[in-house]
Short mmCIF file of C-alpha atoms and ligand atoms in Angstrom, two decimals:
data_model
loop_
_atom_site.label_atom_id
_atom_site.label_comp_id
_atom_site.label_asym_id
_atom_site.label_seq_id
_atom_site.Cartn_x
_atom_site.Cartn_y
_atom_site.Cartn_z
CA UNK A 26 8.19 15.00 -48.30
CA UNK A 27 4.42 14.86 -47.75
CA UNK A 28 4.66 11.25 -46.53
CA UNK A 29 7.57 12.08 -44.22
CA UNK A 30 5.61 14.98 -42.66
CA UNK A 31 2.56 12.74 -42.25
CA UNK A 32 4.60 10.05 -40.48
CA UNK A 33 6.17 12.61 -38.13
CA UNK A 34 2.81 14.24 -37.31
CA UNK A 35 1.05 10.93 -36.62
CA UNK A 36 4.07 9.66 -34.70
CA UNK A 37 3.97 12.75 -32.48
CA UNK A 38 0.22 12.42 -31.90
CA UNK A 39 0.54 8.73 -31.07
CA UNK A 40 3.49 9.13 -28.69
CA UNK A 41 1.94 12.17 -27.06
CA UNK A 42 -1.24 10.32 -26.24
CA UNK A 43 0.11 7.11 -24.79
CA UNK A 44 2.12 7.27 -21.62
CA UNK A 45 3.79 3.98 -20.79
CA UNK A 46 3.54 2.19 -17.46
CA UNK A 47 7.16 3.13 -16.79
CA UNK A 48 6.39 6.82 -17.42
CA UNK A 49 3.55 6.67 -14.90
CA UNK A 50 5.77 5.12 -12.22
CA UNK A 51 8.71 7.45 -12.87
CA UNK A 52 6.41 10.48 -12.79
CA UNK A 53 4.89 9.34 -9.46
CA UNK A 54 8.41 8.81 -8.12
CA UNK A 55 9.58 12.29 -9.12
CA UNK A 56 6.43 13.91 -7.73
CA UNK A 57 6.83 12.07 -4.42
CA UNK A 58 10.48 13.11 -4.12
CA UNK A 59 9.57 16.71 -4.87
CA UNK A 60 7.00 16.63 -2.06
CA UNK A 61 9.45 14.85 0.27
CA UNK A 62 12.66 16.65 -0.65
CA UNK A 63 14.55 15.16 2.31
CA UNK A 64 14.36 11.78 0.53
CA UNK A 65 15.53 13.01 -2.87
CA UNK A 66 19.25 12.50 -2.25
CA UNK A 67 18.91 8.84 -1.22
CA UNK A 68 16.40 7.67 -3.82
CA UNK A 69 16.97 7.30 -7.55
CA UNK A 70 13.79 6.73 -9.59
CA UNK A 71 15.62 4.95 -12.44
CA UNK A 72 17.37 2.57 -10.02
CA UNK A 73 14.05 1.87 -8.28
CA UNK A 74 12.39 1.18 -11.65
CA UNK A 75 15.15 -1.27 -12.67
CA UNK A 76 14.89 -3.11 -9.34
CA UNK A 77 11.11 -3.30 -9.75
CA UNK A 78 11.21 -4.56 -13.31
CA UNK A 79 13.65 -7.38 -12.66
CA UNK A 80 11.09 -8.96 -10.32
CA UNK A 81 8.61 -9.89 -13.04
CA UNK A 82 9.93 -9.18 -16.57
CA UNK A 83 10.20 -12.31 -18.71
CA UNK A 84 8.48 -14.44 -16.09
CA UNK A 85 5.19 -16.31 -15.87
CA UNK A 86 2.84 -13.77 -14.17
CA UNK A 87 1.58 -16.48 -11.78
CA UNK A 88 5.07 -17.49 -10.73
CA UNK A 89 6.43 -14.37 -9.03
CA UNK A 90 7.22 -15.07 -5.37
CA UNK A 91 7.08 -12.11 -2.95
CA UNK A 92 10.88 -12.40 -2.54
CA UNK A 93 11.31 -11.43 -6.19
CA UNK A 94 10.64 -7.89 -4.97
CA UNK A 95 13.47 -7.92 -2.39
CA UNK A 96 15.81 -5.87 -4.64
CA UNK A 97 13.01 -3.31 -5.05
CA UNK A 98 12.46 -3.11 -1.30
CA UNK A 99 16.20 -2.56 -0.81
CA UNK A 100 16.35 0.13 -3.50
CA UNK A 101 13.83 2.36 -1.71
CA UNK A 102 15.21 4.35 1.21
CA UNK A 103 12.64 5.73 3.61
CA UNK A 104 12.82 5.97 7.37
CA UNK A 105 9.53 5.38 9.04
CA UNK A 106 8.51 7.61 11.93
CA UNK A 107 7.69 5.60 15.05
CA UNK A 108 4.15 5.93 16.45
CA UNK A 109 2.69 7.04 13.12
CA UNK A 110 2.08 3.75 11.35
CA UNK A 111 -1.47 2.98 10.46
CA UNK A 112 -2.68 -0.34 9.09
CA UNK A 113 -6.12 -0.79 7.61
CA UNK A 114 -8.49 -3.47 6.39
CA UNK A 115 -11.75 -2.89 4.47
CA UNK A 116 -11.38 0.86 5.05
CA UNK A 117 -9.06 1.86 2.20
CA UNK A 118 -10.88 4.87 0.74
CA UNK A 119 -11.61 6.44 4.10
CA UNK A 120 -8.09 5.86 5.42
CA UNK A 121 -6.52 7.25 2.25
CA UNK A 122 -8.67 10.35 2.37
CA UNK A 123 -7.93 10.79 6.06
CA UNK A 124 -4.13 10.40 5.83
CA UNK A 125 -3.71 12.17 2.48
CA UNK A 126 -2.73 15.63 3.70
CA UNK A 127 -1.86 14.78 7.30
CA UNK A 128 1.53 13.70 8.60
CA UNK A 129 0.35 12.31 11.93
CA UNK A 130 -0.48 8.91 10.46
CA UNK A 131 1.25 7.10 7.61
CA UNK A 132 -0.14 4.19 5.62
CA UNK A 133 1.80 1.98 3.22
CA UNK A 134 0.17 3.75 0.26
CA UNK A 135 1.52 7.03 1.64
CA UNK A 136 5.14 5.81 1.58
CA UNK A 137 7.25 6.05 -1.57
CA UNK A 138 7.03 2.32 -2.27
CA UNK A 139 3.26 2.16 -1.85
CA UNK A 140 2.58 5.42 -3.68
CA UNK A 141 4.50 4.24 -6.76
CA UNK A 142 2.24 1.26 -7.42
CA UNK A 143 -1.06 2.02 -5.69
CA UNK A 144 -3.98 1.18 -7.98
CA UNK A 145 -1.79 -0.14 -10.78
CA UNK A 146 -1.76 -3.52 -12.51
CA UNK A 147 1.28 -5.01 -14.21
CA UNK A 148 2.67 -8.30 -15.46
CA UNK A 149 4.94 -9.75 -18.10
CA UNK A 150 5.15 -13.16 -19.80
CA UNK A 151 7.68 -15.91 -20.20
CA UNK A 152 10.39 -14.76 -22.65
CA UNK A 153 8.88 -11.27 -22.98
CA UNK A 154 10.71 -8.02 -22.25
CA UNK A 155 7.44 -6.09 -21.98
CA UNK A 156 5.24 -4.85 -19.15
CA UNK A 157 1.53 -5.39 -19.74
CA UNK A 158 -1.19 -3.53 -17.86
CA UNK A 159 -4.17 -5.50 -19.13
CA UNK A 160 -4.98 -9.21 -19.13
CA UNK A 161 -2.84 -9.79 -16.06
CA UNK A 162 -3.96 -12.42 -13.53
CA UNK A 163 -6.50 -11.01 -11.07
CA UNK A 164 -5.80 -10.81 -7.32
CA UNK A 165 -7.07 -14.30 -6.53
CA UNK A 166 -6.57 -16.08 -9.88
CA UNK A 167 -3.25 -17.43 -8.66
CA UNK A 168 -1.35 -16.99 -5.40
CA UNK A 169 2.00 -15.74 -6.69
CA UNK A 170 0.84 -13.18 -9.25
CA UNK A 171 3.01 -10.15 -9.93
CA UNK A 172 0.69 -7.63 -8.26
CA UNK A 173 -0.37 -9.63 -5.20
CA UNK A 174 3.20 -10.73 -4.46
CA UNK A 175 4.29 -7.12 -4.59
CA UNK A 176 1.65 -6.02 -2.03
CA UNK A 177 2.39 -9.00 0.18
CA UNK A 178 6.12 -8.20 0.16
CA UNK A 179 5.54 -4.46 0.64
CA UNK A 180 3.06 -5.03 3.48
CA UNK A 181 5.40 -7.43 5.21
CA UNK A 182 8.20 -4.86 4.99
CA UNK A 183 5.96 -2.03 6.21
CA UNK A 184 4.94 -4.04 9.28
CA UNK A 185 8.45 -5.35 9.94
CA UNK A 186 9.80 -1.80 10.10
CA UNK A 187 6.99 -0.53 12.36
CA UNK A 188 7.92 0.83 15.79
CA UNK A 189 6.34 2.34 18.87
CA UNK A 190 2.58 2.45 19.18
CA UNK A 191 0.89 1.46 15.94
CA UNK A 192 -2.76 1.41 14.97
CA UNK A 193 -5.16 -0.22 12.56
CA UNK A 194 -8.39 1.25 11.21
CA UNK A 195 -10.99 -1.44 10.87
CA UNK A 196 -14.53 -1.32 9.57
CA UNK A 197 -17.17 -1.29 12.31
CA UNK A 198 -19.96 -1.79 9.79
CA UNK A 199 -18.84 -5.39 9.27
CA UNK A 200 -19.94 -8.38 11.31
CA UNK A 201 -16.29 -9.44 11.58
CA UNK A 202 -13.99 -6.43 11.16
CA UNK A 203 -10.85 -8.55 11.56
CA UNK A 204 -10.21 -11.21 8.95
CA UNK A 205 -7.31 -13.59 9.44
CA UNK A 206 -7.06 -14.10 5.67
CA UNK A 207 -6.69 -10.39 4.86
CA UNK A 208 -3.24 -8.91 4.28
CA UNK A 209 -3.50 -7.19 7.64
CA UNK A 210 -4.46 -10.42 9.42
CA UNK A 211 -2.28 -12.89 7.56
CA UNK A 212 0.88 -10.83 7.07
CA UNK A 213 1.09 -7.53 8.91
CA UNK A 214 -0.01 -8.57 12.42
CA UNK A 215 2.47 -11.46 12.29
CA UNK A 216 5.35 -9.31 11.12
CA UNK A 217 5.15 -6.80 14.00
CA UNK A 218 8.35 -7.08 16.00
CA UNK A 219 7.90 -7.01 19.79
CA UNK A 220 11.38 -5.58 20.25
CA UNK A 221 10.23 -2.42 18.44
CA UNK A 222 6.43 -2.29 18.72
CA UNK A 223 4.88 -1.52 22.11
CA UNK A 224 1.21 -1.67 21.24
CA UNK A 225 -1.36 -2.18 18.51
CA UNK A 226 -4.56 -0.15 18.81
CA UNK A 227 -7.58 -1.11 16.76
CA UNK A 228 -9.52 2.00 15.76
CA UNK A 229 -12.95 0.60 15.08
CA UNK A 230 -14.65 3.13 12.82
CA UNK A 231 -18.32 2.90 13.64
CA UNK A 232 -21.48 4.52 12.32
CA UNK A 233 -24.37 5.33 14.68
CA UNK A 234 -26.42 2.40 13.43
CA UNK A 235 -23.57 -0.13 13.63
CA UNK A 236 -23.77 -2.81 16.28
CA UNK A 237 -20.22 -4.15 16.11
CA UNK A 238 -18.08 -3.32 19.16
CA UNK A 239 -14.57 -3.96 20.47
CA UNK A 240 -15.98 -7.15 22.05
CA UNK A 241 -16.44 -8.62 18.57
CA UNK A 242 -15.26 -12.26 18.46
CA UNK A 243 -13.05 -11.58 15.44
CA UNK A 244 -10.75 -9.58 17.74
CA UNK A 245 -10.02 -12.74 19.70
CA UNK A 246 -8.30 -14.19 16.66
CA UNK A 247 -6.44 -10.92 16.22
CA UNK A 248 -5.15 -11.15 19.79
CA UNK A 249 -4.22 -14.79 19.24
CA UNK A 250 -2.18 -13.84 16.17
CA UNK A 251 -0.49 -10.87 17.86
CA UNK A 252 2.77 -11.46 19.73
CA UNK A 253 1.88 -11.63 23.44
CA UNK A 254 4.62 -9.10 24.20
CA UNK A 255 2.77 -6.45 22.18
CA UNK A 256 -0.08 -4.75 24.06
CA UNK A 257 -3.48 -4.93 22.37
CA UNK A 258 -5.99 -2.08 22.60
CA UNK A 259 -9.26 -1.33 20.87
CA UNK A 260 -11.32 1.80 20.72
CA UNK A 261 -14.40 2.89 18.80
CA UNK A 262 -14.02 5.97 16.62
CA UNK A 263 -17.21 7.59 15.30
CA UNK A 264 -17.33 7.65 11.51
CA UNK A 265 -18.68 11.20 11.65
CA UNK A 266 -15.54 12.33 13.46
CA UNK A 267 -13.27 10.84 10.78
CA UNK A 268 -15.47 12.34 8.05
CA UNK A 269 -15.25 15.76 9.72
CA UNK A 270 -11.47 15.52 9.82
CA UNK A 271 -11.30 14.49 6.14
CA UNK A 272 -13.15 17.65 5.10
CA UNK A 273 -11.50 20.01 7.60
CA UNK A 274 -7.69 19.89 7.74
CA UNK A 275 -7.71 22.58 10.43
CA UNK A 276 -8.90 20.04 12.99
CA UNK A 277 -5.77 18.67 14.68
CA UNK A 278 -5.13 14.93 14.45
CA UNK A 279 -5.44 14.54 18.20
CA UNK A 280 -9.10 15.58 17.94
CA UNK A 281 -9.84 13.15 15.09
CA UNK A 282 -9.24 9.75 16.63
P1 AVW B 328 -8.61 -5.43 2.31
P2 AVW B 328 -6.15 -6.05 3.67
N1 AVW B 328 -9.42 -9.13 -5.29
O1 AVW B 328 -9.50 -4.24 2.45
O2 AVW B 328 -6.08 -6.28 5.16
C1 AVW B 328 -8.82 -7.98 -5.69
O3 AVW B 328 -9.19 -6.77 2.56
O4 AVW B 328 -6.13 -7.27 2.82
O5 AVW B 328 -7.41 -5.16 3.34
N2 AVW B 328 -8.11 -7.22 -4.88
C2 AVW B 328 -8.00 -7.59 -3.60
C3 AVW B 328 -8.59 -8.75 -3.09
C4 AVW B 328 -9.33 -9.53 -4.00
N3 AVW B 328 -9.95 -10.66 -3.61
N4 AVW B 328 -8.29 -8.84 -1.78
C5 AVW B 328 -7.55 -7.78 -1.50
N5 AVW B 328 -7.37 -7.04 -2.61
C6 AVW B 328 -6.60 -5.82 -2.71
C7 AVW B 328 -1.69 -3.07 2.98
C8 AVW B 328 -7.46 -4.69 -3.11
O6 AVW B 328 -6.66 -3.73 -3.77
C9 AVW B 328 -1.89 -1.95 4.00
F1 AVW B 328 -0.73 -1.81 4.70
C10 AVW B 328 -7.93 -4.17 -1.79
O7 AVW B 328 -8.30 -2.82 -1.84
C11 AVW B 328 -3.03 -2.42 4.88
O8 AVW B 328 -2.69 -2.38 6.26
C12 AVW B 328 -6.72 -4.36 -0.94
O9 AVW B 328 -6.11 -5.55 -1.45
C13 AVW B 328 -3.35 -3.82 4.44
O10 AVW B 328 -2.38 -4.19 3.47
C14 AVW B 328 -6.99 -4.48 0.52
O11 AVW B 328 -7.93 -5.46 0.86
C15 AVW B 328 -4.72 -3.89 3.79
O12 AVW B 328 -4.92 -5.15 3.23
#
């Protein structure tokens, strides 16, 4: 009896401590659907999980093409609101803090698909049924790794569904805020559909001491990549203004950008 009790107690402690990767994703899914109750009827967290898993389970973690995530993309139902889409490059933390509790702008990481996997690492192995969260190939170790292919596929979908006037927050503290090899430059700009998107506005977030302006040469390559039927605009936004809006939710969005 003593041994049985011991096994049960240790079993409970062990299972209570460790929450599996699946548990994390399912929990995020349920939380998101609670906060966006209008989406709860159309989205099923278990179905989404199954569609996700089939992309990489049992496969070489460097041999997952972005298309492997097509069933996942199709399993998530979310209508994007035109004129609210915000892209970003080299500004992640600021943009996440800024959009977190505001509905006026939506980033990929603020949609159900992006929120489920933001900040996570996952992979499997040939012949394995398991999901690993450590010792997975890093972002640039191989092109088609399970995590990078997911973000490439998700970003391409996010841009392809964009409509109206969209914007991109870029980092004015950099010598070249636009990089044609970034996800924004290599995937998202190219996927914007001129039949739905009217304009792309670069919001160049600039500190007082920054010297980079909208005349920066890197924006020429952005305009060359952008469909000529989509209007290009660029405007400086003071970093202090964005900071102020992050700390004070009472300031309306229209006064932030
Ligand atoms: P980014 P993007 N090693 O700030 O335009 C590890 O350049 O690419 O913005 N992780 C990396 C690496 C790397 N070499 N490169 C990129 N990442 C990951 C989705 C890392 O997590 C949204 F819709 C880094 O924080 C945006 O509009 C993130 O990729 C667009 O794509 C962004 O790198 C931002 O992609």
